[in-house]
Every structure is written in structure tokens, then in C-alpha cells.
């Protein structure tokens, strides 16, 4: 039945890739998705949580199965050289003009869910229940899922019995990566403003230098994971932004830090957040500086695959794809906000990865010593092969949905 989609789905994917939109600005993308769903007979609601799109297909009594995809892009300049590469530029929330690219595969996520919607809508004799398709904005800001929930997602639409989703990964195309328990880390970001006393670079004694203060903070933060987190636990602390001053002979009044943490348990997450604040404030005190500002912003919960639900879903994958195409994966330090849906609905979540790299290129890289040389998510060179990536992603969503809708799997070959 994948053949029924013809070239149309590939063209849809290339259109999304060529026309990416930043988080919370996905108006064109949402319109294209809504158009495709309406054509397949879904009840469609748009502007859910901003630019989110919800498709509903009722097919008698049975469970409510939610399939989720995200569709926002990143402020990255594309360097893939593809004939359908993005040349889009947009204005970010800070007012800066930036390049825009689908550097994380969200265009593929959306295209696969549109394809799965088409196949499931054409195969209603093979399943019973309700399909709830959620196309989520702003995953890259880790706020899109929460925005949709706060906009009444589960008051306005049926509450799902299971939440299913997938993510493109730097694995060979056609391969599905899976795990049970913690899948992706919790993530929190802090915006820190260090206050000093500016002055002339020739008279540092008359100033409180926030640049030196910031350097001590950055160095000291590296001791949290090394010296405070138990070796059996995992955590990451990254300072991704350090901004201060505008001239080499002027000591500025302030310095700003952007700090990000990842953890796989609530206890470690709280421990690391507390340690970050302690260090920032203590270093400011040690420098004789005013109290710093620490504001916690972007946050994504720990993503956990329900053991029983994951086992049932991955058993269906094994039957459909064969064990040779399934790859067990360790927990990933990146983060996702899809877990917000499962928490809000009090439903199990099952999430998996699937590959988009040319298998021969992947094999050559492995033979040469590893895949670090291959473009991964968020790289300006990230370019999944359209097939079999697209077909595998569609197939995985359909198989996962049918595993919960209570009837035999649809033949997809």
C-alpha cells in the first residue's frame, strides 16, 4: 500500500524541506498539513496551541491512539547542496534575521505522519477505534507540547490511551532504534546575568569585572558532574552562551551566560539545578559583585518509554520488519517534549528512532572507525535520503498504530 502514495508524499516532504519555518511561525507548514488531512477525511482543527494541527478519524469502538509529529525548523544555514535545499531567511524572536533549515528531520516527521494518515484512512476495515493525529509546533523551544495541552488539547479532543511518536536519527535508513525505560534526558536551560561595575580597561581596580566572574563560573560549573553527581548517574552541564562587552578596553557592567543541563532522573535534575544556582551566586559573592539574576526557562521532561507498552509495540515492529532491522539503543542525552502529552493524558508513551543515512555511507564510516564524521541532527549538512527513510517512517507509524487498534497489521509491501 505504500505504492499507493506514489511520488506525492516525496514531493510533499521536499516542499516542507524547501520551505522551513521557525518555531511558533509554522503557518505555511500547518496549512499544508491541514490540507492533506482534510483530503483524507479527517476532522481537522488548526491553531491549537498556536500553530498546532489536530486530525481526528473515528472508526467505531476501540482505543484512542495518538500519533504525534513535530514540524518546526532551526536557525541553521543549509549546506547540503540538495536541489530542494532551503534558502529561507526569517526573523527570530529576538528580532534578528537568520537562515532557516530543517536540520533535525521534523519535515520528515510531518511527511511520515501525513503518509500514515493516508494509509490508515484507506484501511478502516482493518482497525477499530479513534486516531488522534497531533502535529506539534515549537519542539525546538520545548514549549509546543505544553502550549497545545494548555490550549485544551485533551478537553477538546479524545484523551488517548497510548501516545506514539518517532524521531529521525543518524542511523542507516531502514533501521529502527528502540529502548525501554528512559529514552531521552530531561533538559533545563538557565539565563544568567552577572552584574559587575564597568570602567576603563586600564583601571581594573576601580571595577568589578563580570567577564572574570563569568570565567570562574564557567570553570566551576564543570565540577558539578565530575564531583557532585554519583558515578552511577548521568548528567551533562553545558555553557552554550557567554556574552559580555563591546570593546576591548572597556570592562562591561554585565555578562550573560546561557546554561543547559541534562539528566535522567528527577533527583539528579534537582541536584544539578541547585548546584548551578549555588555556584553562580557564590562566585558573585566571592567577586564582591551584586546578586546575579538566574532565570530558568526552556524545559523538557524526562522521556520514558512505558515498559509494557514499548514491549508490545516493538514486538509488532519485530514481526513486521524482522529483528535484523531493529537496533537497541542506550538513552540519548538530547531531549524531547513529547512526554508532556503522555503525562497530561495519564497515558503510556512509546517513542522510537529510525535511520535516514545512506546505508553504504554509514557502513563505510563505521569501517573507518566511527560515524562522528557523518552529519547528524542540527548539522547544516544533515540530509536524510528520501527513500527508504520516508517509507520506513510511514510503515513504522502504521504498524505501531495497528498494534493498539486491535486488528491485524495492514500489508505494506
mmCIF file of C-alpha atoms in Angstrom, residues 169-180 183 305 314 317-318 321-332 351-357 359 362-363 366 371:
data_model
loop_
_atom_site.group_PDB
_atom_site.id
_atom_site.type_symbol
_atom_site.label_atom_id
_atom_site.label_comp_id
_atom_site.label_asym_id
_atom_site.label_seq_id
_atom_site.Cartn_x
_atom_site.Cartn_y
_atom_site.Cartn_z
ATOM 1 C CA UNK A 169 18.351 9.764 13.779
ATOM 2 C CA UNK A 170 21.837 9.277 12.267
ATOM 3 C CA UNK A 171 21.249 5.557 11.758
ATOM 4 C CA UNK A 172 21.174 3.630 8.462
ATOM 5 C CA UNK A 173 17.985 4.243 6.508
ATOM 6 C CA UNK A 174 15.574 1.377 7.056
ATOM 7 C CA UNK A 175 16.764 0.686 10.617
ATOM 8 C CA UNK A 176 14.666 1.328 13.728
ATOM 9 C CA UNK A 177 16.343 2.135 17.036
ATOM 10 C CA UNK A 178 14.479 1.326 20.233
ATOM 11 C CA UNK A 179 14.816 1.274 24.008
ATOM 12 C CA UNK A 180 12.696 0.786 27.111
ATOM 13 C CA UNK A 183 14.814 7.257 26.315
ATOM 14 C CA UNK A 305 9.053 4.522 27.363
ATOM 15 C CA UNK A 314 8.394 -3.269 19.438
ATOM 16 C CA UNK A 317 7.993 -3.975 14.742
ATOM 17 C CA UNK A 318 9.921 -7.237 15.003
ATOM 18 C CA UNK A 321 10.474 -5.577 9.891
ATOM 19 C CA UNK A 322 12.437 -8.562 11.237
ATOM 20 C CA UNK A 323 14.996 -8.492 14.026
ATOM 21 C CA UNK A 324 17.809 -7.547 11.646
ATOM 22 C CA UNK A 325 16.278 -4.094 11.114
ATOM 23 C CA UNK A 326 15.844 -3.331 14.811
ATOM 24 C CA UNK A 327 18.690 -1.850 16.849
ATOM 25 C CA UNK A 328 18.652 -1.469 20.644
ATOM 26 C CA UNK A 329 19.858 1.973 21.733
ATOM 27 C CA UNK A 330 21.131 3.432 25.015
ATOM 28 C CA UNK A 331 19.419 6.533 26.466
ATOM 29 C CA UNK A 332 20.027 9.675 24.404
ATOM 30 C CA UNK A 351 8.924 6.621 21.256
ATOM 31 C CA UNK A 352 11.499 5.261 18.843
ATOM 32 C CA UNK A 353 14.137 6.399 16.364
ATOM 33 C CA UNK A 354 14.606 5.488 12.737
ATOM 34 C CA UNK A 355 17.500 5.981 10.369
ATOM 35 C CA UNK A 356 17.960 8.374 7.480
ATOM 36 C CA UNK A 357 21.580 7.869 6.408
ATOM 37 C CA UNK A 359 23.407 2.564 4.458
ATOM 38 C CA UNK A 362 27.080 4.603 7.139
ATOM 39 C CA UNK A 363 28.878 1.266 6.705
ATOM 40 C CA UNK A 366 31.842 2.534 10.638
ATOM 41 C CA UNK A 371 30.195 7.784 12.497
#
